PDB file of C-alpha atoms in Angstrom:
ATOM      1  CA  ALA A 972     -15.005   7.288  -4.897  1.00 75.00           C
ATOM      2  CA  GLN A 973     -13.483   8.169  -1.701  1.00 87.00           C
ATOM      3  CA  SER A 974     -10.212  10.024  -1.858  1.00 92.00           C
ATOM      4  CA  VAL A 975      -7.382  11.219  -0.718  1.00 95.00           C
ATOM      5  CA  ALA A 976      -4.830  14.170  -2.177  1.00 96.00           C
ATOM      6  CA  GLN A 977      -0.794  14.999  -0.820  1.00 97.00           C
ATOM      7  CA  PRO A 978      -0.371  17.643  -2.098  1.00 96.00           C
ATOM      8  CA  GLU A 979       4.075  17.620  -2.489  1.00 96.00           C
ATOM      9  CA  ASP A 980       5.562  15.375  -3.353  1.00 95.00           C
ATOM     10  CA  GLN A 981       8.587  16.146  -1.316  1.00 97.00           C
ATOM     11  CA  VAL A 982       9.303  16.867   1.849  1.00 98.00           C
ATOM     12  CA  ASN A 983      12.257  18.235   3.226  1.00 97.00           C
ATOM     13  CA  VAL A 984      13.414  18.782   7.312  1.00 98.00           C
ATOM     14  CA  ALA A 985      16.403  18.794   9.220  1.00 97.00           C
ATOM     15  CA  GLU A 986      17.168  16.493  11.602  1.00 97.00           C
ATOM     16  CA  GLY A 987      15.479  17.232  15.062  1.00 97.00           C
ATOM     17  CA  ASN A 988      13.146  19.432  13.896  1.00 97.00           C
ATOM     18  CA  PRO A 989       9.323  18.796  13.380  1.00 97.00           C
ATOM     19  CA  LEU A 990       7.760  17.247  10.218  1.00 97.00           C
ATOM     20  CA  THR A 991       4.410  17.384   8.650  1.00 98.00           C
ATOM     21  CA  VAL A 992       3.030  15.569   5.829  1.00 98.00           C
ATOM     22  CA  LYS A 993       0.283  16.948   4.592  1.00 98.00           C
ATOM     23  CA  CYS A 994      -3.063  14.607   3.217  1.00 98.00           C
ATOM     24  CA  THR A 995      -6.743  16.194   2.432  1.00 97.00           C
ATOM     25  CA  TYR A 996      -9.383  13.429   2.021  1.00 96.00           C
ATOM     26  CA  SER A 997     -12.842  13.895   0.035  1.00 94.00           C
ATOM     27  CA  VAL A 998     -15.752  11.479   0.777  1.00 90.00           C
ATOM     28  CA  SER A 999     -19.103  10.413   1.474  1.00 88.00           C
ATOM     29  CA  GLY A1000     -19.777   9.703   5.060  1.00 85.00           C
ATOM     30  CA  ASN A1001     -17.671   9.350   7.709  1.00 87.00           C
ATOM     31  CA  PRO A1002     -13.901   8.734   7.182  1.00 91.00           C
ATOM     32  CA  TYR A1003     -11.234   6.206   7.660  1.00 93.00           C
ATOM     33  CA  LEU A1004      -8.005   7.629   7.235  1.00 95.00           C
ATOM     34  CA  PHE A1005      -4.691   5.721   7.582  1.00 95.00           C
ATOM     35  CA  TRP A1006      -1.291   6.940   6.892  1.00 97.00           C
ATOM     36  CA  TYR A1007       1.538   4.079   5.196  1.00 96.00           C
ATOM     37  CA  VAL A1008       5.945   4.357   5.271  1.00 96.00           C
ATOM     38  CA  GLN A1009       7.273   2.800   2.404  1.00 94.00           C
ATOM     39  CA  TYR A1010      11.098   2.481   2.931  1.00 93.00           C
ATOM     40  CA  PRO A1011      13.376   1.814   0.318  1.00 89.00           C
ATOM     41  CA  ASN A1012      12.911  -1.408  -1.913  1.00 84.00           C
ATOM     42  CA  ARG A1013      10.611  -2.004   1.209  1.00 88.00           C
ATOM     43  CA  GLY A1014       7.135  -2.453   1.348  1.00 90.00           C
ATOM     44  CA  LEU A1015       4.842  -0.638   3.214  1.00 93.00           C
ATOM     45  CA  GLN A1016       3.769  -0.428   6.187  1.00 94.00           C
ATOM     46  CA  PHE A1017       1.414   0.316   8.846  1.00 93.00           C
ATOM     47  CA  LEU A1018       1.321   3.601  10.897  1.00 95.00           C
ATOM     48  CA  LEU A1019      -1.780   4.293  11.694  1.00 95.00           C
ATOM     49  CA  LYS A1020      -5.504   4.799  11.572  1.00 94.00           C
ATOM     50  CA  TYR A1021      -8.309   7.058  12.401  1.00 94.00           C
ATOM     51  CA  ILE A1022     -11.523   5.626  12.729  1.00 90.00           C
ATOM     52  CA  THR A1023     -13.676   7.798  15.443  1.00 85.00           C
ATOM     53  CA  GLY A1024     -12.849   9.535  18.819  1.00 85.00           C
ATOM     54  CA  ASP A1025     -10.262  11.758  19.600  1.00 89.00           C
ATOM     55  CA  ASN A1026      -8.725  13.524  16.473  1.00 92.00           C
ATOM     56  CA  LEU A1027      -5.042  12.994  17.302  1.00 95.00           C
ATOM     57  CA  VAL A1028      -4.107   9.622  16.459  1.00 95.00           C
ATOM     58  CA  LYS A1029      -0.543   8.134  17.735  1.00 95.00           C
ATOM     59  CA  GLY A1030       1.363   5.715  16.176  1.00 94.00           C
ATOM     60  CA  SER A1031       4.227   3.810  15.241  1.00 91.00           C
ATOM     61  CA  TYR A1032       7.620   5.260  15.402  1.00 92.00           C
ATOM     62  CA  GLY A1033       6.629   8.454  17.576  1.00 95.00           C
ATOM     63  CA  PHE A1034       4.389   9.621  14.812  1.00 97.00           C
ATOM     64  CA  GLU A1035       1.049  11.163  15.306  1.00 97.00           C
ATOM     65  CA  ALA A1036      -1.547  12.638  13.073  1.00 97.00           C
ATOM     66  CA  GLU A1037      -4.242  15.269  13.464  1.00 96.00           C
ATOM     67  CA  PHE A1038      -7.855  14.478  11.868  1.00 96.00           C
ATOM     68  CA  ASN A1039      -9.433  17.709  10.987  1.00 95.00           C
ATOM     69  CA  LYS A1040     -13.092  17.394   9.745  1.00 94.00           C
ATOM     70  CA  SER A1041     -13.635  21.285   8.978  1.00 94.00           C
ATOM     71  CA  GLN A1042     -10.471  21.146   6.840  1.00 95.00           C
ATOM     72  CA  THR A1043     -10.868  17.594   5.699  1.00 95.00           C
ATOM     73  CA  SER A1044      -7.277  16.541   6.616  1.00 97.00           C
ATOM     74  CA  PHE A1045      -5.222  14.169   8.365  1.00 97.00           C
ATOM     75  CA  HIS A1046      -1.767  15.332   8.460  1.00 98.00           C
ATOM     76  CA  LEU A1047       0.966  13.746   9.395  1.00 98.00           C
ATOM     77  CA  LYS A1048       3.465  14.879  12.032  1.00 98.00           C
ATOM     78  CA  LYS A1049       6.330  14.119  14.213  1.00 97.00           C
ATOM     79  CA  PRO A1050       7.936  16.516  17.265  1.00 96.00           C
ATOM     80  CA  SER A1051      11.644  15.597  16.125  1.00 97.00           C
ATOM     81  CA  ALA A1052      12.625  14.288  12.575  1.00 97.00           C
ATOM     82  CA  LEU A1053      15.739  11.624  12.366  1.00 97.00           C
ATOM     83  CA  VAL A1054      17.503  10.783   9.469  1.00 96.00           C
ATOM     84  CA  SER A1055      15.703   7.203   9.666  1.00 95.00           C
ATOM     85  CA  ASP A1056      12.692   8.514   9.066  1.00 97.00           C
ATOM     86  CA  SER A1057      13.127   9.539   5.161  1.00 97.00           C
ATOM     87  CA  ALA A1058      10.870   7.163   3.416  1.00 97.00           C
ATOM     88  CA  LEU A1059       7.873   7.775   0.893  1.00 96.00           C
ATOM     89  CA  TYR A1060       4.710   8.164   3.047  1.00 97.00           C
ATOM     90  CA  PHE A1061       1.189   7.435   1.781  1.00 96.00           C
ATOM     91  CA  CYS A1062      -2.067   8.970   3.104  1.00 97.00           C
ATOM     92  CA  ALA A1063      -4.827   6.354   2.728  1.00 95.00           C
ATOM     93  CA  VAL A1064      -8.943   6.089   2.891  1.00 94.00           C
ATOM     94  CA  ARG A1065     -11.226   3.000   3.049  1.00 91.00           C
ATOM     95  CA  ASP A1066     -13.063   2.429   0.214  1.00 88.00           C
ATOM     96  CA  ILE A1067     -15.475  -0.492  -0.769  1.00 85.00           C
ATOM     97  CA  LEU A1068     -14.657  -2.536  -3.856  1.00 82.00           C
ATOM     98  CA  GLY A1069     -16.174  -6.210  -4.714  1.00 77.00           C
ATOM     99  CA  GLY A1070     -17.392  -6.013  -0.740  1.00 78.00           C
ATOM    100  CA  SER A1071     -14.597  -5.581   0.798  1.00 80.00           C
ATOM    101  CA  TYR A1072     -13.015  -2.716   2.897  1.00 83.00           C
ATOM    102  CA  ILE A1073      -9.615  -1.554   0.723  1.00 85.00           C
ATOM    103  CA  PRO A1074      -7.417   0.875   1.437  1.00 88.00           C
ATOM    104  CA  THR A1075      -7.274   3.805  -1.978  1.00 91.00           C
ATOM    105  CA  PHE A1076      -3.544   5.703  -1.449  1.00 93.00           C
ATOM    106  CA  GLY A1077      -2.933   9.029  -1.951  1.00 94.00           C
ATOM    107  CA  ARG A1078       0.266   9.236  -3.916  1.00 94.00           C
ATOM    108  CA  GLY A1079       2.618   9.452  -1.736  1.00 95.00           C
ATOM    109  CA  THR A1080       5.301  12.236  -0.266  1.00 97.00           C
ATOM    110  CA  SER A1081       8.818  11.630  -0.228  1.00 96.00           C
ATOM    111  CA  LEU A1082       9.998  12.774   3.233  1.00 97.00           C
ATOM    112  CA  ILE A1083      13.543  13.668   3.089  1.00 97.00           C
ATOM    113  CA  VAL A1084      15.235  14.555   6.176  1.00 97.00           C
ATOM    114  CA  HIS A1085      18.854  15.992   6.103  1.00 96.00           C
ATOM    115  CA  PRO A1086      21.139  15.560   8.985  1.00 94.00           C
TER     116      PRO A1086
ATOM    117  CA  ASP B 323       9.401 -14.718  10.715  1.00 59.00           C
ATOM    118  CA  THR B 324       8.844 -13.082   7.811  1.00 67.00           C
ATOM    119  CA  ALA B 325       4.964 -12.817   7.883  1.00 91.00           C
ATOM    120  CA  VAL B 326       4.478 -12.127   3.916  1.00 95.00           C
ATOM    121  CA  SER B 327       7.224 -12.549   1.528  1.00 95.00           C
ATOM    122  CA  GLN B 328       7.326 -13.052  -2.755  1.00 96.00           C
ATOM    123  CA  THR B 329       9.305 -14.309  -4.984  1.00 96.00           C
ATOM    124  CA  PRO B 330      11.403 -13.291  -6.835  1.00 96.00           C
ATOM    125  CA  LYS B 331      12.616 -10.441  -5.643  1.00 94.00           C
ATOM    126  CA  TYR B 332      13.648  -8.861  -8.728  1.00 96.00           C
ATOM    127  CA  LEU B 333      12.521 -10.124 -12.554  1.00 96.00           C
ATOM    128  CA  VAL B 334      14.601  -9.187 -15.072  1.00 97.00           C
ATOM    129  CA  THR B 335      12.799 -11.056 -18.388  1.00 97.00           C
ATOM    130  CA  GLN B 336      12.218 -10.076 -22.420  1.00 97.00           C
ATOM    131  CA  MET B 337       8.963  -8.675 -23.969  1.00 97.00           C
ATOM    132  CA  GLY B 338       6.641 -12.235 -24.751  1.00 97.00           C
ATOM    133  CA  ASN B 339       7.968 -14.009 -21.910  1.00 97.00           C
ATOM    134  CA  ASP B 340       5.344 -15.826 -19.656  1.00 97.00           C
ATOM    135  CA  LYS B 341       6.628 -15.232 -15.375  1.00 97.00           C
ATOM    136  CA  SER B 342       5.186 -16.077 -12.678  1.00 97.00           C
ATOM    137  CA  ILE B 343       5.284 -14.335  -8.715  1.00 97.00           C
ATOM    138  CA  LYS B 344       4.759 -15.925  -5.624  1.00 97.00           C
ATOM    139  CA  CYS B 345       3.256 -15.015  -2.614  1.00 97.00           C
ATOM    140  CA  GLU B 346       2.913 -16.744   1.497  1.00 97.00           C
ATOM    141  CA  GLN B 347       1.512 -15.006   4.470  1.00 97.00           C
ATOM    142  CA  ASN B 348       2.124 -17.263   7.791  1.00 95.00           C
ATOM    143  CA  LEU B 349      -0.068 -14.144   9.571  1.00 94.00           C
ATOM    144  CA  GLY B 350      -3.280 -16.596   9.285  1.00 94.00           C
ATOM    145  CA  HIS B 351      -5.205 -14.288   7.365  1.00 94.00           C
ATOM    146  CA  ASP B 352      -8.337 -14.932   5.074  1.00 93.00           C
ATOM    147  CA  THR B 353      -8.018 -12.255   2.586  1.00 93.00           C
ATOM    148  CA  MET B 354      -4.882 -11.728   0.031  1.00 94.00           C
ATOM    149  CA  TYR B 355      -3.865  -8.523  -2.565  1.00 94.00           C
ATOM    150  CA  TRP B 356      -1.969  -8.411  -5.398  1.00 95.00           C
ATOM    151  CA  TYR B 357      -1.387  -4.472  -6.054  1.00 95.00           C
ATOM    152  CA  LYS B 358       1.491  -2.754  -8.739  1.00 95.00           C
ATOM    153  CA  GLN B 359       3.200   0.587  -8.362  1.00 93.00           C
ATOM    154  CA  ASP B 360       4.149   2.289 -11.258  1.00 91.00           C
ATOM    155  CA  SER B 361       7.735   4.644 -12.095  1.00 90.00           C
ATOM    156  CA  LYS B 362       5.408   7.241  -9.815  1.00 89.00           C
ATOM    157  CA  LYS B 363       5.058   5.225  -7.310  1.00 89.00           C
ATOM    158  CA  PHE B 364       1.394   5.227  -7.501  1.00 90.00           C
ATOM    159  CA  LEU B 365       0.122   1.614  -5.755  1.00 92.00           C
ATOM    160  CA  LYS B 366      -3.007   0.460  -7.606  1.00 91.00           C
ATOM    161  CA  ILE B 367      -5.032  -2.828  -6.552  1.00 91.00           C
ATOM    162  CA  MET B 368      -5.157  -5.363  -9.113  1.00 93.00           C
ATOM    163  CA  PHE B 369      -6.648  -8.347  -7.039  1.00 91.00           C
ATOM    164  CA  SER B 370      -8.035  -9.971  -4.210  1.00 91.00           C
ATOM    165  CA  TYR B 371      -9.185 -12.924  -3.011  1.00 92.00           C
ATOM    166  CA  ASN B 372     -10.828 -13.810   0.297  1.00 89.00           C
ATOM    167  CA  ASN B 373     -10.529 -17.609   1.466  1.00 89.00           C
ATOM    168  CA  LYS B 374      -9.642 -18.477  -2.490  1.00 86.00           C
ATOM    169  CA  GLU B 375     -12.108 -17.311  -3.635  1.00 89.00           C
ATOM    170  CA  LEU B 376     -11.701 -13.797  -6.212  1.00 89.00           C
ATOM    171  CA  ILE B 377     -13.725 -11.061  -4.956  1.00 88.00           C
ATOM    172  CA  ILE B 378     -11.625  -8.245  -6.322  1.00 87.00           C
ATOM    173  CA  ASN B 379     -10.707  -8.132 -10.131  1.00 86.00           C
ATOM    174  CA  GLU B 380      -9.924  -4.065 -11.108  1.00 84.00           C
ATOM    175  CA  THR B 381      -9.905  -3.548 -14.615  1.00 73.00           C
ATOM    176  CA  VAL B 382      -6.273  -5.862 -15.209  1.00 83.00           C
ATOM    177  CA  PRO B 383      -5.585  -7.451 -18.830  1.00 89.00           C
ATOM    178  CA  ASN B 384      -6.594 -10.659 -18.654  1.00 90.00           C
ATOM    179  CA  ARG B 385      -2.742 -11.717 -19.465  1.00 94.00           C
ATOM    180  CA  PHE B 386      -2.845 -11.006 -16.004  1.00 94.00           C
ATOM    181  CA  SER B 387      -4.550 -14.276 -14.174  1.00 93.00           C
ATOM    182  CA  PRO B 388      -3.805 -14.830 -10.235  1.00 93.00           C
ATOM    183  CA  LYS B 389      -4.687 -18.199  -7.929  1.00 93.00           C
ATOM    184  CA  SER B 390      -5.090 -18.795  -5.065  1.00 93.00           C
ATOM    185  CA  PRO B 391      -4.215 -22.659  -4.039  1.00 92.00           C
ATOM    186  CA  ASP B 392      -5.133 -22.017  -0.530  1.00 92.00           C
ATOM    187  CA  LYS B 393      -5.505 -18.758   1.404  1.00 91.00           C
ATOM    188  CA  ALA B 394      -2.410 -18.572   2.900  1.00 95.00           C
ATOM    189  CA  HIS B 395      -1.096 -18.421  -0.836  1.00 96.00           C
ATOM    190  CA  LEU B 396      -1.795 -16.042  -4.360  1.00 96.00           C
ATOM    191  CA  ASN B 397       0.615 -16.789  -6.903  1.00 96.00           C
ATOM    192  CA  LEU B 398      -0.049 -14.172 -10.326  1.00 96.00           C
ATOM    193  CA  HIS B 399       0.945 -15.208 -13.676  1.00 96.00           C
ATOM    194  CA  ILE B 400       1.451 -12.895 -16.227  1.00 96.00           C
ATOM    195  CA  ASN B 401       1.428 -14.309 -19.838  1.00 96.00           C
ATOM    196  CA  SER B 402       3.273 -11.921 -22.915  1.00 96.00           C
ATOM    197  CA  LEU B 403       4.773  -9.789 -20.785  1.00 96.00           C
ATOM    198  CA  GLU B 404       4.747  -5.675 -22.276  1.00 96.00           C
ATOM    199  CA  LEU B 405       7.222  -3.170 -21.556  1.00 96.00           C
ATOM    200  CA  GLY B 406       4.229  -1.224 -19.739  1.00 94.00           C
ATOM    201  CA  ASP B 407       3.690  -3.804 -17.260  1.00 95.00           C
ATOM    202  CA  SER B 408       7.239  -3.042 -15.710  1.00 96.00           C
ATOM    203  CA  ALA B 409       6.752  -1.955 -11.838  1.00 96.00           C
ATOM    204  CA  VAL B 410       6.920  -3.330  -9.027  1.00 95.00           C
ATOM    205  CA  TYR B 411       4.682  -5.256  -7.519  1.00 96.00           C
ATOM    206  CA  PHE B 412       3.391  -6.081  -4.354  1.00 96.00           C
ATOM    207  CA  CYS B 413       1.306  -8.980  -2.187  1.00 96.00           C
ATOM    208  CA  ALA B 414      -0.593  -7.616   0.688  1.00 95.00           C
ATOM    209  CA  SER B 415      -2.604  -9.497   3.379  1.00 95.00           C
ATOM    210  CA  SER B 416      -5.367  -8.626   6.021  1.00 92.00           C
ATOM    211  CA  PRO B 417      -7.774 -10.154   8.888  1.00 91.00           C
ATOM    212  CA  HIS B 418     -10.147 -10.544   6.944  1.00 85.00           C
ATOM    213  CA  ARG B 419     -12.110  -8.839   4.129  1.00 82.00           C
ATOM    214  CA  GLY B 420     -14.001  -6.505   6.704  1.00 78.00           C
ATOM    215  CA  GLU B 421     -10.859  -5.577   7.897  1.00 78.00           C
ATOM    216  CA  GLU B 422      -8.467  -2.196   5.805  1.00 76.00           C
ATOM    217  CA  THR B 423      -5.679  -2.099   7.602  1.00 86.00           C
ATOM    218  CA  GLN B 424      -2.754  -4.916   5.212  1.00 91.00           C
ATOM    219  CA  TYR B 425       0.061  -5.952   5.513  1.00 93.00           C
ATOM    220  CA  PHE B 426       2.537  -5.623   2.653  1.00 95.00           C
ATOM    221  CA  GLY B 427       5.179  -8.390   1.423  1.00 95.00           C
ATOM    222  CA  PRO B 428       9.171  -6.308   0.196  1.00 93.00           C
ATOM    223  CA  GLY B 429       7.642  -6.395  -3.231  1.00 95.00           C
ATOM    224  CA  THR B 430       8.587  -7.816  -6.890  1.00 96.00           C
ATOM    225  CA  ARG B 431      10.417  -5.425  -8.666  1.00 96.00           C
ATOM    226  CA  LEU B 432       9.637  -6.490 -12.902  1.00 97.00           C
ATOM    227  CA  LEU B 433      11.477  -5.160 -15.721  1.00 97.00           C
ATOM    228  CA  VAL B 434      10.596  -5.852 -18.901  1.00 97.00           C
ATOM    229  CA  LEU B 435      13.423  -5.053 -21.873  1.00 96.00           C
TER     230      LEU B 435
END
């Protein structure tokens, strides 16, 4: 089975500083990787995905993620954090279930951006 | 326009009761899902329907019964509610079963007392 791990339950960063939210993956075959964000009392929103091609993937709200095959990682990054980026971030990997492609999610990382 | 909507947003009920949660998507998608998010924010898939056909049923107790009257709607009925059913339930949709990017509803917060 495909899986992702998010080693940090919480990440704290000051507004204006760069942020990184970590994710590592374990897959058989080529990985299809995703990041979703969940703002308080809201559903998950798709941020970006990696399928193939450039290792640096750009997504919504100024976020990007770097795919690193040798380190089996797909870390989410942003050059300058905003207080409004505070949310729960989920890494996910494509899995197959019932003949359908579905995301298998990590346990989430809470990002707190301090003013 | 709300893409994926759920009702109700909050649901507080007693153990043993039966309740339903409704989900509707106006994206024209073929595939819909129900997820359960526990108190530790872990997200687990429960069911998926593709064009009204059940395609995923992930070892969910049979007290949970999904129903899809058409491809734009996927409802979840829960019989004999238990304390452990307290969670946030998310509906989601995707264009088709081969597309893994999903669009989530706002969630239904269920509290069983």
